[in-house]
Each structure stands twice: as structure tokens, then as C-alpha cells.
Amino acid sequence: MSKTFFEISRLEHFYRPVEERLQDLREVECQVPGEEVRLRARRCQNCGLPYCHAMGCPLMNHIPEMNKAVMMGEWKEAWERLAETSPFPEFTSRVCPALCEAACCLEGVDYGATNIRLVEKAITDNAYAQGWVTPQPPSRRTGKAFAVVGAGPAGLAAAVALNRAGHSVTLFDRNLFPGGLLQYGIPCFKLDKAVVQRRWKLMEAAGIQFQGGAEIGKDISGNYLLKHFQGVVVANGTPIPRELKVPGRELPQVYQALDFLGGMNRAATGELPQAPISAKGKRVLVIGGGDTGSDCAGTSLRQGALSAVSIDVMPKPPAQRSPKTPWPLWPYKLRSSYAVEEGMERHWSLNTLRILGENGKVVGAEVVPVAWEYAENGRPVKFAPAGVARVIPCDMVVLAMGFLKQSREQVLAQLGLPDQPNVVLAGDAASGPSLVVRAIADGLKVASQMA
């Protein structure tokens, strides 16, 4: 058993300097030298029952084996082990919240989890640099053809698995480029879009076809898909954002998060000449305290916003892991994103009553403090006003309150697809809004069942 965890501390953050990264759209995280990565890999205990693998990772990555290979300097072996289970480690190692680390045994004894995500990123980046990542076309074709609706994480994963099984696969997406949320939702400074397109080129070289700018149910009928394909995987995510039903919502300076983020990404990649929504010179209020809210604040600051304030109706999480979510469960606790370091101001337990406007322009938001009641499991269940309302001055409001799960019937009806066994939902379209890594895992699962 290694005792390196006594001597080598966990790396909590490896961001570029704030003053540097706010001036560009390059990835926030910096490259960590290989020797530093190897030291962190040595902290892994190669546990007899690795919860990181069994409970933490939806893809069931061989984490202890990967860590051991990196520790020994066997980078190609580490890549081969990772590639066995993960089709897109360059994505998960950048945007996954690292469920595996929360389940790490070192986390359970308060020594700080092994930097699994850091190790995964180093393995993947090194594999690309060495030319080990190559197209994987099947050795034979079955003669069957499958359609995948939605080119996000779940759709891409399903396409890879179906293609490996020898089927012909065509991806359909209403956007111009494949990637879904990876391309149009997650900011460039968290996931470089060249990384997304590099993976797509490999998939294309393996024989997967893509038809962009094609909205099923509008540009192409559901009946067309059923006529030309043996099966259809629906992986179009959760496209309906949660709304804020308050007076003033109709003001033109109130935007949904993905409209804001997607426009910025399209401008950054040259798909649009400029971002259609700009926060330059504005006081931005983000309603919603999750990762998407942080991304909206980070984007605002890079555009030149005067300030970025995030508010959430939910209560402030505890500083340490809540006893209601014991190890190895994903902990309920306070997390600080890169955007906090960059100047985003956060407030909790604030309910928005209305958006204020003058002469058709947003000038503020009226909010009121709330107190929460909790269930026995520690989850907040309902709130009531608990203070005096006040106004937060702002010139622009971004709604980052999540997305609504639709029923299977609703999803299929919008696409004009009948409800039949060879039409299968995957990822967020099936389960509701979740994580990129879970969408990938579900895409692989659904494809294996269809193949």
C-alpha cells in the first residue's frame, strides 16, 4: 500500500491566473506537468473494493489500473485501459464533476481524493499527442442502418457503439455542427471546441455520417427515419428551459442561459460574426446557482460586464459534506467554481418577485429572502418569505434555472415519431437533465441493447 497520500497533497485547482484568463476564451485549466500528474496518481491506494470504479463512475472506468500505469510511466497502457470503457475521455476529463473522486476511499477518510479527473486528462492529452487515438471502423458491416437524433453526448456515444457493432449510422441534429451541449452549451473556456471537432473527425473517419441543420419533425419527418432505418435512437436532450413566471420576464434584456451561451460559442467558432447577446458594460444578474449559472457569469465577465451576480432560491450548502450524504455518495456541500475566483458574487435563499424595467429596459430585480423547511433526509422541500424585499440593480438578466423533463410521449410527438419498440430514448431525453458522463453511459447502454 502506498503512503504517498501522507506526503503529497491533492491538487484542488489548476487554473490559469485570473487576470490572464479573463482576457481570452482559452481553457481555464492549465496543463499540469507529467511528473506532477504521476505523483498524484501515486496517491491512489489500489483499493480491494474501488468505489471510484464501482459506485462513482457511470462508465465503470478502470481507475486504479489507470492510476498505477501512470505512476509507473506506462502512458500507453493507461490510455488502452481508459479507452476500453470511455469513448470520449477528452470531454469528461474537462467537464465532469468527478463523481469518482467523491467516492474515492481517501475522500472517505478525509485525506483528499486522488486527482482522478486530472490523471484522465493527462492520459488523454498525451494519447492524442503521441498519435495513439485513431479511427476505429468496424471490421465488417451488418447491412443494418440506424438513425440517431441529436448529436450531443448521448447521441455521439450511441453512434460510436452502433458503428463498432458494424451498423451504418447517421446522426441528425438541428445545429450546424455535432456536439450538442458540448459544442453549443459549455463555454469554450471550459471545453475548447477544437477538442469536440477533433473527436468528430475521428468518428467520421470511422464511417459515421452527420446531417446538420436537420430538425426532425420539421425538415425531416419521423416517418422518413422509420422508412430508411431499422432503428432510431432519440438523444435530443432536454431542450425546454425552466421559466421564471414573474412580472417583467417579457423585457428584452431577460435571456435564457443557452441562448446566451450558445450565441457566444457560435461567435467564438466563426459560425456567427458576433455574439447576438452581449454583456459588455452591463450589470448582469444570473438567476440560478448551478454550473450553468457560473458559466453565464464567466461568459459575462469575459465580454466585459461591469459585474456578475448569481442568486439562487435554494439554501446555501454547508461548507463540509452534509451528514445526510455520507461517503461514498455524492456529497451535498458548498463548491466554489472558477467564476467565483473571477469575481462572481453569490447569494442564496433569494426568491425573485419581479424584474423591474424603465422605458422598456431592465433596471433591477426585486428579491426576497426565504426560509426553507427540510425533509427527514435533509433535502429542502418548501420555502416561505423570511425577510424584507430588496432590489438588486442590473441591466441584464440571465435565467439559468435548469431544464424540464418531458415524457416519452411528448418527446416523440415533437419529432413526429410513433411510439414503437425500435424507437429508443437515450441520455437526457430519457432521464431528464443530468451530467455529460451519465448521458454518455446511457448512450452506450441503449446502443448495446439495440445492436
PDB file of N, CA, C and O in Angstrom, residues 265-335:
ATOM      1  N   ASN A 265     -20.721  30.912 -28.125  1.00  0.00           N
ATOM      2  CA  ASN A 265     -19.934  29.831 -28.725  1.00  0.00           C
ATOM      3  C   ASN A 265     -19.959  29.898 -30.246  1.00  0.00           C
ATOM      4  O   ASN A 265     -18.946  29.665 -30.913  1.00  0.00           O
ATOM      5  N   ARG A 266     -21.111  30.218 -30.804  1.00  0.00           N
ATOM      6  CA  ARG A 266     -21.200  30.326 -32.265  1.00  0.00           C
ATOM      7  C   ARG A 266     -20.309  31.457 -32.786  1.00  0.00           C
ATOM      8  O   ARG A 266     -19.695  31.339 -33.847  1.00  0.00           O
ATOM      9  N   ALA A 267     -20.248  32.543 -32.045  1.00  0.00           N
ATOM     10  CA  ALA A 267     -19.379  33.647 -32.452  1.00  0.00           C
ATOM     11  C   ALA A 267     -17.909  33.265 -32.303  1.00  0.00           C
ATOM     12  O   ALA A 267     -17.078  33.576 -33.161  1.00  0.00           O
ATOM     13  N   ALA A 268     -17.584  32.564 -31.225  1.00  0.00           N
ATOM     14  CA  ALA A 268     -16.190  32.190 -30.963  1.00  0.00           C
ATOM     15  C   ALA A 268     -15.652  31.223 -32.001  1.00  0.00           C
ATOM     16  O   ALA A 268     -14.450  31.219 -32.299  1.00  0.00           O
ATOM     17  N   THR A 269     -16.527  30.400 -32.582  1.00  0.00           N
ATOM     18  CA  THR A 269     -16.088  29.415 -33.563  1.00  0.00           C
ATOM     19  C   THR A 269     -16.282  29.888 -35.000  1.00  0.00           C
ATOM     20  O   THR A 269     -16.002  29.142 -35.941  1.00  0.00           O
ATOM     21  N   GLY A 270     -16.776  31.115 -35.179  1.00  0.00           N
ATOM     22  CA  GLY A 270     -16.944  31.655 -36.511  1.00  0.00           C
ATOM     23  C   GLY A 270     -18.253  31.317 -37.177  1.00  0.00           C
ATOM     24  O   GLY A 270     -18.484  31.682 -38.337  1.00  0.00           O
ATOM     25  N   GLU A 271     -19.138  30.646 -36.461  1.00  0.00           N
ATOM     26  CA  GLU A 271     -20.449  30.317 -37.029  1.00  0.00           C
ATOM     27  C   GLU A 271     -21.311  31.572 -37.159  1.00  0.00           C
ATOM     28  O   GLU A 271     -22.167  31.658 -38.040  1.00  0.00           O
ATOM     29  N   LEU A 272     -21.079  32.547 -36.267  1.00  0.00           N
ATOM     30  CA  LEU A 272     -21.726  33.854 -36.335  1.00  0.00           C
ATOM     31  C   LEU A 272     -20.652  34.937 -36.337  1.00  0.00           C
ATOM     32  O   LEU A 272     -19.582  34.746 -35.738  1.00  0.00           O
ATOM     33  N   PRO A 273     -20.916  36.084 -36.954  1.00  0.00           N
ATOM     34  CA  PRO A 273     -19.906  37.150 -36.966  1.00  0.00           C
ATOM     35  C   PRO A 273     -19.654  37.759 -35.599  1.00  0.00           C
ATOM     36  O   PRO A 273     -18.559  38.242 -35.324  1.00  0.00           O
ATOM     37  N   GLN A 274     -20.673  37.755 -34.741  1.00  0.00           N
ATOM     38  CA  GLN A 274     -20.515  38.268 -33.380  1.00  0.00           C
ATOM     39  C   GLN A 274     -21.595  37.667 -32.484  1.00  0.00           C
ATOM     40  O   GLN A 274     -22.601  37.140 -32.972  1.00  0.00           O
ATOM     41  N   ALA A 275     -21.368  37.730 -31.187  1.00  0.00           N
ATOM     42  CA  ALA A 275     -22.338  37.188 -30.241  1.00  0.00           C
ATOM     43  C   ALA A 275     -23.630  38.001 -30.302  1.00  0.00           C
ATOM     44  O   ALA A 275     -23.586  39.229 -30.202  1.00  0.00           O
ATOM     45  N   PRO A 276     -24.797  37.355 -30.458  1.00  0.00           N
ATOM     46  CA  PRO A 276     -26.059  38.091 -30.543  1.00  0.00           C
ATOM     47  C   PRO A 276     -26.475  38.734 -29.226  1.00  0.00           C
ATOM     48  O   PRO A 276     -27.278  39.664 -29.216  1.00  0.00           O
ATOM     49  N   ILE A 277     -25.937  38.246 -28.102  1.00  0.00           N
ATOM     50  CA  ILE A 277     -26.240  38.819 -26.794  1.00  0.00           C
ATOM     51  C   ILE A 277     -24.927  39.224 -26.149  1.00  0.00           C
ATOM     52  O   ILE A 277     -24.015  38.405 -26.013  1.00  0.00           O
ATOM     53  N   SER A 278     -24.817  40.475 -25.762  1.00  0.00           N
ATOM     54  CA  SER A 278     -23.572  40.965 -25.169  1.00  0.00           C
ATOM     55  C   SER A 278     -23.818  41.546 -23.781  1.00  0.00           C
ATOM     56  O   SER A 278     -24.783  42.280 -23.555  1.00  0.00           O
ATOM     57  N   ALA A 279     -22.923  41.212 -22.864  1.00  0.00           N
ATOM     58  CA  ALA A 279     -22.980  41.733 -21.500  1.00  0.00           C
ATOM     59  C   ALA A 279     -22.013  42.893 -21.292  1.00  0.00           C
ATOM     60  O   ALA A 279     -21.879  43.385 -20.159  1.00  0.00           O
ATOM     61  N   LYS A 280     -21.371  43.351 -22.337  1.00  0.00           N
ATOM     62  CA  LYS A 280     -20.359  44.396 -22.200  1.00  0.00           C
ATOM     63  C   LYS A 280     -20.955  45.656 -21.571  1.00  0.00           C
ATOM     64  O   LYS A 280     -21.981  46.169 -22.007  1.00  0.00           O
ATOM     65  N   GLY A 281     -20.289  46.131 -20.512  1.00  0.00           N
ATOM     66  CA  GLY A 281     -20.715  47.354 -19.845  1.00  0.00           C
ATOM     67  C   GLY A 281     -21.981  47.219 -19.028  1.00  0.00           C
ATOM     68  O   GLY A 281     -22.548  48.231 -18.596  1.00  0.00           O
ATOM     69  N   LYS A 282     -22.429  45.991 -18.761  1.00  0.00           N
ATOM     70  CA  LYS A 282     -23.696  45.787 -18.057  1.00  0.00           C
ATOM     71  C   LYS A 282     -23.492  45.135 -16.697  1.00  0.00           C
ATOM     72  O   LYS A 282     -22.523  44.429 -16.458  1.00  0.00           O
ATOM     73  N   ARG A 283     -24.460  45.391 -15.833  1.00  0.00           N
ATOM     74  CA  ARG A 283     -24.529  44.696 -14.547  1.00  0.00           C
ATOM     75  C   ARG A 283     -25.425  43.475 -14.779  1.00  0.00           C
ATOM     76  O   ARG A 283     -26.615  43.618 -15.005  1.00  0.00           O
ATOM     77  N   VAL A 284     -24.824  42.308 -14.698  1.00  0.00           N
ATOM     78  CA  VAL A 284     -25.532  41.086 -15.060  1.00  0.00           C
ATOM     79  C   VAL A 284     -26.010  40.364 -13.804  1.00  0.00           C
ATOM     80  O   VAL A 284     -25.240  40.146 -12.862  1.00  0.00           O
ATOM     81  N   LEU A 285     -27.277  39.973 -13.823  1.00  0.00           N
ATOM     82  CA  LEU A 285     -27.841  39.155 -12.758  1.00  0.00           C
ATOM     83  C   LEU A 285     -28.148  37.784 -13.336  1.00  0.00           C
ATOM     84  O   LEU A 285     -28.899  37.666 -14.309  1.00  0.00           O
ATOM     85  N   VAL A 286     -27.567  36.755 -12.750  1.00  0.00           N
ATOM     86  CA  VAL A 286     -27.822  35.381 -13.167  1.00  0.00           C
ATOM     87  C   VAL A 286     -28.725  34.738 -12.130  1.00  0.00           C
ATOM     88  O   VAL A 286     -28.389  34.704 -10.941  1.00  0.00           O
ATOM     89  N   ILE A 287     -29.874  34.249 -12.554  1.00  0.00           N
ATOM     90  CA  ILE A 287     -30.806  33.585 -11.649  1.00  0.00           C
ATOM     91  C   ILE A 287     -30.633  32.088 -11.830  1.00  0.00           C
ATOM     92  O   ILE A 287     -30.985  31.522 -12.859  1.00  0.00           O
ATOM     93  N   GLY A 288     -30.057  31.462 -10.815  1.00  0.00           N
ATOM     94  CA  GLY A 288     -29.709  30.043 -10.868  1.00  0.00           C
ATOM     95  C   GLY A 288     -28.277  29.863 -10.446  1.00  0.00           C
ATOM     96  O   GLY A 288     -27.368  30.474 -11.027  1.00  0.00           O
ATOM     97  N   GLY A 289     -28.031  29.013  -9.454  1.00  0.00           N
ATOM     98  CA  GLY A 289     -26.699  28.927  -8.865  1.00  0.00           C
ATOM     99  C   GLY A 289     -25.880  27.719  -9.236  1.00  0.00           C
ATOM    100  O   GLY A 289     -24.872  27.434  -8.580  1.00  0.00           O
ATOM    101  N   GLY A 290     -26.258  26.990 -10.275  1.00  0.00           N
ATOM    102  CA  GLY A 290     -25.514  25.801 -10.656  1.00  0.00           C
ATOM    103  C   GLY A 290     -24.366  26.093 -11.600  1.00  0.00           C
ATOM    104  O   GLY A 290     -23.948  27.249 -11.779  1.00  0.00           O
ATOM    105  N   ASP A 291     -23.873  25.024 -12.238  1.00  0.00           N
ATOM    106  CA  ASP A 291     -22.753  25.175 -13.167  1.00  0.00           C
ATOM    107  C   ASP A 291     -23.096  26.078 -14.339  1.00  0.00           C
ATOM    108  O   ASP A 291     -22.270  26.871 -14.794  1.00  0.00           O
ATOM    109  N   THR A 292     -24.331  25.970 -14.836  1.00  0.00           N
ATOM    110  CA  THR A 292     -24.723  26.812 -15.965  1.00  0.00           C
ATOM    111  C   THR A 292     -24.728  28.279 -15.559  1.00  0.00           C
ATOM    112  O   THR A 292     -24.323  29.154 -16.332  1.00  0.00           O
ATOM    113  N   GLY A 293     -25.168  28.546 -14.342  1.00  0.00           N
ATOM    114  CA  GLY A 293     -25.129  29.915 -13.846  1.00  0.00           C
ATOM    115  C   GLY A 293     -23.713  30.452 -13.776  1.00  0.00           C
ATOM    116  O   GLY A 293     -23.442  31.601 -14.151  1.00  0.00           O
ATOM    117  N   SER A 294     -22.785  29.621 -13.301  1.00  0.00           N
ATOM    118  CA  SER A 294     -21.378  30.032 -13.261  1.00  0.00           C
ATOM    119  C   SER A 294     -20.848  30.303 -14.659  1.00  0.00           C
ATOM    120  O   SER A 294     -20.098  31.255 -14.881  1.00  0.00           O
ATOM    121  N   ASP A 295     -21.246  29.469 -15.612  1.00  0.00           N
ATOM    122  CA  ASP A 295     -20.789  29.659 -16.994  1.00  0.00           C
ATOM    123  C   ASP A 295     -21.330  30.958 -17.581  1.00  0.00           C
ATOM    124  O   ASP A 295     -20.634  31.643 -18.339  1.00  0.00           O
ATOM    125  N   CYS A 296     -22.567  31.305 -17.217  1.00  0.00           N
ATOM    126  CA  CYS A 296     -23.133  32.572 -17.689  1.00  0.00           C
ATOM    127  C   CYS A 296     -22.382  33.756 -17.084  1.00  0.00           C
ATOM    128  O   CYS A 296     -22.106  34.749 -17.771  1.00  0.00           O
ATOM    129  N   ALA A 297     -22.036  33.643 -15.809  1.00  0.00           N
ATOM    130  CA  ALA A 297     -21.273  34.710 -15.162  1.00  0.00           C
ATOM    131  C   ALA A 297     -19.883  34.814 -15.767  1.00  0.00           C
ATOM    132  O   ALA A 297     -19.390  35.916 -16.063  1.00  0.00           O
ATOM    133  N   GLY A 298     -19.217  33.673 -15.958  1.00  0.00           N
ATOM    134  CA  GLY A 298     -17.884  33.687 -16.550  1.00  0.00           C
ATOM    135  C   GLY A 298     -17.878  34.262 -17.958  1.00  0.00           C
ATOM    136  O   GLY A 298     -16.979  35.021 -18.329  1.00  0.00           O
ATOM    137  N   THR A 299     -18.899  33.934 -18.734  1.00  0.00           N
ATOM    138  CA  THR A 299     -19.020  34.481 -20.084  1.00  0.00           C
ATOM    139  C   THR A 299     -19.254  35.983 -20.035  1.00  0.00           C
ATOM    140  O   THR A 299     -18.658  36.751 -20.811  1.00  0.00           O
ATOM    141  N   SER A 300     -20.100  36.428 -19.118  1.00  0.00           N
ATOM    142  CA  SER A 300     -20.382  37.862 -18.970  1.00  0.00           C
ATOM    143  C   SER A 300     -19.115  38.644 -18.654  1.00  0.00           C
ATOM    144  O   SER A 300     -18.845  39.704 -19.248  1.00  0.00           O
ATOM    145  N   LEU A 301     -18.321  38.116 -17.734  1.00  0.00           N
ATOM    146  CA  LEU A 301     -17.099  38.811 -17.338  1.00  0.00           C
ATOM    147  C   LEU A 301     -16.100  38.878 -18.493  1.00  0.00           C
ATOM    148  O   LEU A 301     -15.407  39.884 -18.663  1.00  0.00           O
ATOM    149  N   ARG A 302     -16.053  37.828 -19.303  1.00  0.00           N
ATOM    150  CA  ARG A 302     -15.150  37.844 -20.461  1.00  0.00           C
ATOM    151  C   ARG A 302     -15.640  38.792 -21.540  1.00  0.00           C
ATOM    152  O   ARG A 302     -14.837  39.295 -22.339  1.00  0.00           O
ATOM    153  N   GLN A 303     -16.918  39.051 -21.579  1.00  0.00           N
ATOM    154  CA  GLN A 303     -17.456  40.004 -22.547  1.00  0.00           C
ATOM    155  C   GLN A 303     -17.297  41.451 -22.089  1.00  0.00           C
ATOM    156  O   GLN A 303     -17.549  42.364 -22.871  1.00  0.00           O
ATOM    157  N   GLY A 304     -16.895  41.641 -20.839  1.00  0.00           N
ATOM    158  CA  GLY A 304     -16.698  42.993 -20.334  1.00  0.00           C
ATOM    159  C   GLY A 304     -17.819  43.507 -19.466  1.00  0.00           C
ATOM    160  O   GLY A 304     -18.027  44.733 -19.372  1.00  0.00           O
ATOM    161  N   ALA A 305     -18.548  42.610 -18.792  1.00  0.00           N
ATOM    162  CA  ALA A 305     -19.607  43.047 -17.870  1.00  0.00           C
ATOM    163  C   ALA A 305     -19.003  43.840 -16.715  1.00  0.00           C
ATOM    164  O   ALA A 305     -17.879  43.580 -16.273  1.00  0.00           O
ATOM    165  N   LEU A 306     -19.773  44.805 -16.227  1.00  0.00           N
ATOM    166  CA  LEU A 306     -19.336  45.569 -15.057  1.00  0.00           C
ATOM    167  C   LEU A 306     -19.334  44.701 -13.808  1.00  0.00           C
ATOM    168  O   LEU A 306     -18.491  44.859 -12.921  1.00  0.00           O
ATOM    169  N   SER A 307     -20.293  43.783 -13.727  1.00  0.00           N
ATOM    170  CA  SER A 307     -20.398  42.886 -12.583  1.00  0.00           C
ATOM    171  C   SER A 307     -21.237  41.689 -12.966  1.00  0.00           C
ATOM    172  O   SER A 307     -21.996  41.721 -13.944  1.00  0.00           O
ATOM    173  N   ALA A 308     -21.093  40.614 -12.203  1.00  0.00           N
ATOM    174  CA  ALA A 308     -21.901  39.406 -12.396  1.00  0.00           C
ATOM    175  C   ALA A 308     -22.320  38.888 -11.037  1.00  0.00           C
ATOM    176  O   ALA A 308     -21.476  38.525 -10.205  1.00  0.00           O
ATOM    177  N   VAL A 309     -23.619  38.900 -10.787  1.00  0.00           N
ATOM    178  CA  VAL A 309     -24.183  38.462  -9.514  1.00  0.00           C
ATOM    179  C   VAL A 309     -25.051  37.241  -9.764  1.00  0.00           C
ATOM    180  O   VAL A 309     -25.882  37.232 -10.669  1.00  0.00           O
ATOM    181  N   SER A 310     -24.853  36.200  -8.967  1.00  0.00           N
ATOM    182  CA  SER A 310     -25.645  34.982  -9.072  1.00  0.00           C
ATOM    183  C   SER A 310     -26.533  34.855  -7.837  1.00  0.00           C
ATOM    184  O   SER A 310     -26.053  35.010  -6.709  1.00  0.00           O
ATOM    185  N   ILE A 311     -27.816  34.582  -8.057  1.00  0.00           N
ATOM    186  CA  ILE A 311     -28.720  34.338  -6.939  1.00  0.00           C
ATOM    187  C   ILE A 311     -29.415  33.001  -7.139  1.00  0.00           C
ATOM    188  O   ILE A 311     -29.625  32.549  -8.265  1.00  0.00           O
ATOM    189  N   ASP A 312     -29.747  32.374  -6.034  1.00  0.00           N
ATOM    190  CA  ASP A 312     -30.415  31.078  -6.087  1.00  0.00           C
ATOM    191  C   ASP A 312     -31.462  31.030  -4.980  1.00  0.00           C
ATOM    192  O   ASP A 312     -31.199  31.487  -3.854  1.00  0.00           O
ATOM    193  N   VAL A 313     -32.625  30.472  -5.298  1.00  0.00           N
ATOM    194  CA  VAL A 313     -33.668  30.331  -4.289  1.00  0.00           C
ATOM    195  C   VAL A 313     -33.314  29.232  -3.290  1.00  0.00           C
ATOM    196  O   VAL A 313     -33.809  29.234  -2.161  1.00  0.00           O
ATOM    197  N   MET A 314     -32.424  28.323  -3.681  1.00  0.00           N
ATOM    198  CA  MET A 314     -32.032  27.229  -2.791  1.00  0.00           C
ATOM    199  C   MET A 314     -31.151  27.751  -1.656  1.00  0.00           C
ATOM    200  O   MET A 314     -30.488  28.779  -1.789  1.00  0.00           O
ATOM    201  N   PRO A 315     -31.134  27.023  -0.531  1.00  0.00           N
ATOM    202  CA  PRO A 315     -30.304  27.453   0.600  1.00  0.00           C
ATOM    203  C   PRO A 315     -28.825  27.235   0.329  1.00  0.00           C
ATOM    204  O   PRO A 315     -28.448  26.403  -0.506  1.00  0.00           O
ATOM    205  N   LYS A 316     -27.981  27.963   1.025  1.00  0.00           N
ATOM    206  CA  LYS A 316     -26.540  27.812   0.882  1.00  0.00           C
ATOM    207  C   LYS A 316     -26.116  26.451   1.413  1.00  0.00           C
ATOM    208  O   LYS A 316     -26.440  26.094   2.554  1.00  0.00           O
ATOM    209  N   PRO A 317     -25.393  25.657   0.630  1.00  0.00           N
ATOM    210  CA  PRO A 317     -24.942  24.340   1.101  1.00  0.00           C
ATOM    211  C   PRO A 317     -23.943  24.489   2.247  1.00  0.00           C
ATOM    212  O   PRO A 317     -23.284  25.522   2.391  1.00  0.00           O
ATOM    213  N   PRO A 318     -23.797  23.449   3.067  1.00  0.00           N
ATOM    214  CA  PRO A 318     -22.811  23.504   4.154  1.00  0.00           C
ATOM    215  C   PRO A 318     -21.392  23.491   3.605  1.00  0.00           C
ATOM    216  O   PRO A 318     -21.139  22.985   2.506  1.00  0.00           O
ATOM    217  N   ALA A 319     -20.471  24.027   4.379  1.00  0.00           N
ATOM    218  CA  ALA A 319     -19.075  24.107   3.940  1.00  0.00           C
ATOM    219  C   ALA A 319     -18.456  22.716   3.793  1.00  0.00           C
ATOM    220  O   ALA A 319     -17.611  22.488   2.930  1.00  0.00           O
ATOM    221  N   GLN A 320     -18.851  21.777   4.644  1.00  0.00           N
ATOM    222  CA  GLN A 320     -18.342  20.417   4.599  1.00  0.00           C
ATOM    223  C   GLN A 320     -19.453  19.455   4.184  1.00  0.00           C
ATOM    224  O   GLN A 320     -20.631  19.808   4.186  1.00  0.00           O
ATOM    225  N   ARG A 321     -19.088  18.245   3.845  1.00  0.00           N
ATOM    226  CA  ARG A 321     -20.048  17.232   3.417  1.00  0.00           C
ATOM    227  C   ARG A 321     -21.182  17.095   4.428  1.00  0.00           C
ATOM    228  O   ARG A 321     -20.964  16.942   5.626  1.00  0.00           O
ATOM    229  N   SER A 322     -22.407  17.175   3.937  1.00  0.00           N
ATOM    230  CA  SER A 322     -23.560  17.014   4.812  1.00  0.00           C
ATOM    231  C   SER A 322     -23.630  15.577   5.316  1.00  0.00           C
ATOM    232  O   SER A 322     -23.398  14.632   4.549  1.00  0.00           O
ATOM    233  N   PRO A 323     -23.954  15.375   6.599  1.00  0.00           N
ATOM    234  CA  PRO A 323     -24.103  14.011   7.110  1.00  0.00           C
ATOM    235  C   PRO A 323     -25.230  13.245   6.428  1.00  0.00           C
ATOM    236  O   PRO A 323     -25.296  12.015   6.530  1.00  0.00           O
ATOM    237  N   LYS A 324     -26.090  13.960   5.732  1.00  0.00           N
ATOM    238  CA  LYS A 324     -27.184  13.305   5.007  1.00  0.00           C
ATOM    239  C   LYS A 324     -26.698  12.652   3.709  1.00  0.00           C
ATOM    240  O   LYS A 324     -27.417  11.871   3.096  1.00  0.00           O
ATOM    241  N   THR A 325     -25.480  13.000   3.273  1.00  0.00           N
ATOM    242  CA  THR A 325     -24.892  12.376   2.074  1.00  0.00           C
ATOM    243  C   THR A 325     -23.519  11.816   2.438  1.00  0.00           C
ATOM    244  O   THR A 325     -22.483  12.328   2.008  1.00  0.00           O
ATOM    245  N   PRO A 326     -23.482  10.760   3.233  1.00  0.00           N
ATOM    246  CA  PRO A 326     -22.203  10.200   3.680  1.00  0.00           C
ATOM    247  C   PRO A 326     -21.429   9.572   2.523  1.00  0.00           C
ATOM    248  O   PRO A 326     -22.002   9.162   1.516  1.00  0.00           O
ATOM    249  N   TRP A 327     -20.105   9.491   2.702  1.00  0.00           N
ATOM    250  CA  TRP A 327     -19.273   8.806   1.730  1.00  0.00           C
ATOM    251  C   TRP A 327     -19.751   7.363   1.591  1.00  0.00           C
ATOM    252  O   TRP A 327     -20.141   6.757   2.592  1.00  0.00           O
ATOM    253  N   PRO A 328     -19.768   6.789   0.382  1.00  0.00           N
ATOM    254  CA  PRO A 328     -19.230   7.290  -0.890  1.00  0.00           C
ATOM    255  C   PRO A 328     -20.269   7.977  -1.783  1.00  0.00           C
ATOM    256  O   PRO A 328     -20.085   8.032  -2.992  1.00  0.00           O
ATOM    257  N   LEU A 329     -21.354   8.492  -1.215  1.00  0.00           N
ATOM    258  CA  LEU A 329     -22.346   9.200  -2.016  1.00  0.00           C
ATOM    259  C   LEU A 329     -21.790  10.546  -2.470  1.00  0.00           C
ATOM    260  O   LEU A 329     -20.869  11.097  -1.854  1.00  0.00           O
ATOM    261  N   TRP A 330     -22.369  11.081  -3.535  1.00  0.00           N
ATOM    262  CA  TRP A 330     -22.008  12.414  -3.995  1.00  0.00           C
ATOM    263  C   TRP A 330     -22.374  13.401  -2.896  1.00  0.00           C
ATOM    264  O   TRP A 330     -23.522  13.473  -2.468  1.00  0.00           O
ATOM    265  N   PRO A 331     -21.417  14.181  -2.396  1.00  0.00           N
ATOM    266  CA  PRO A 331     -21.685  14.997  -1.213  1.00  0.00           C
ATOM    267  C   PRO A 331     -22.479  16.267  -1.505  1.00  0.00           C
ATOM    268  O   PRO A 331     -22.239  16.945  -2.516  1.00  0.00           O
ATOM    269  N   TYR A 332     -23.401  16.549  -0.629  1.00  0.00           N
ATOM    270  CA  TYR A 332     -24.071  17.849  -0.651  1.00  0.00           C
ATOM    271  C   TYR A 332     -23.210  18.789   0.178  1.00  0.00           C
ATOM    272  O   TYR A 332     -23.099  18.657   1.393  1.00  0.00           O
ATOM    273  N   LYS A 333     -22.541  19.723  -0.499  1.00  0.00           N
ATOM    274  CA  LYS A 333     -21.688  20.683   0.181  1.00  0.00           C
ATOM    275  C   LYS A 333     -21.428  21.854  -0.742  1.00  0.00           C
ATOM    276  O   LYS A 333     -21.689  21.800  -1.941  1.00  0.00           O
ATOM    277  N   LEU A 334     -20.894  22.925  -0.173  1.00  0.00           N
ATOM    278  CA  LEU A 334     -20.600  24.127  -0.939  1.00  0.00           C
ATOM    279  C   LEU A 334     -19.407  23.893  -1.857  1.00  0.00           C
ATOM    280  O   LEU A 334     -18.378  23.363  -1.444  1.00  0.00           O
ATOM    281  N   ARG A 335     -19.564  24.305  -3.113  1.00  0.00           N
ATOM    282  CA  ARG A 335     -18.474  24.220  -4.080  1.00  0.00           C
ATOM    283  C   ARG A 335     -18.245  25.595  -4.686  1.00  0.00           C
ATOM    284  O   ARG A 335     -19.205  26.300  -4.980  1.00  0.00           O
TER     285      ARG A 335
END
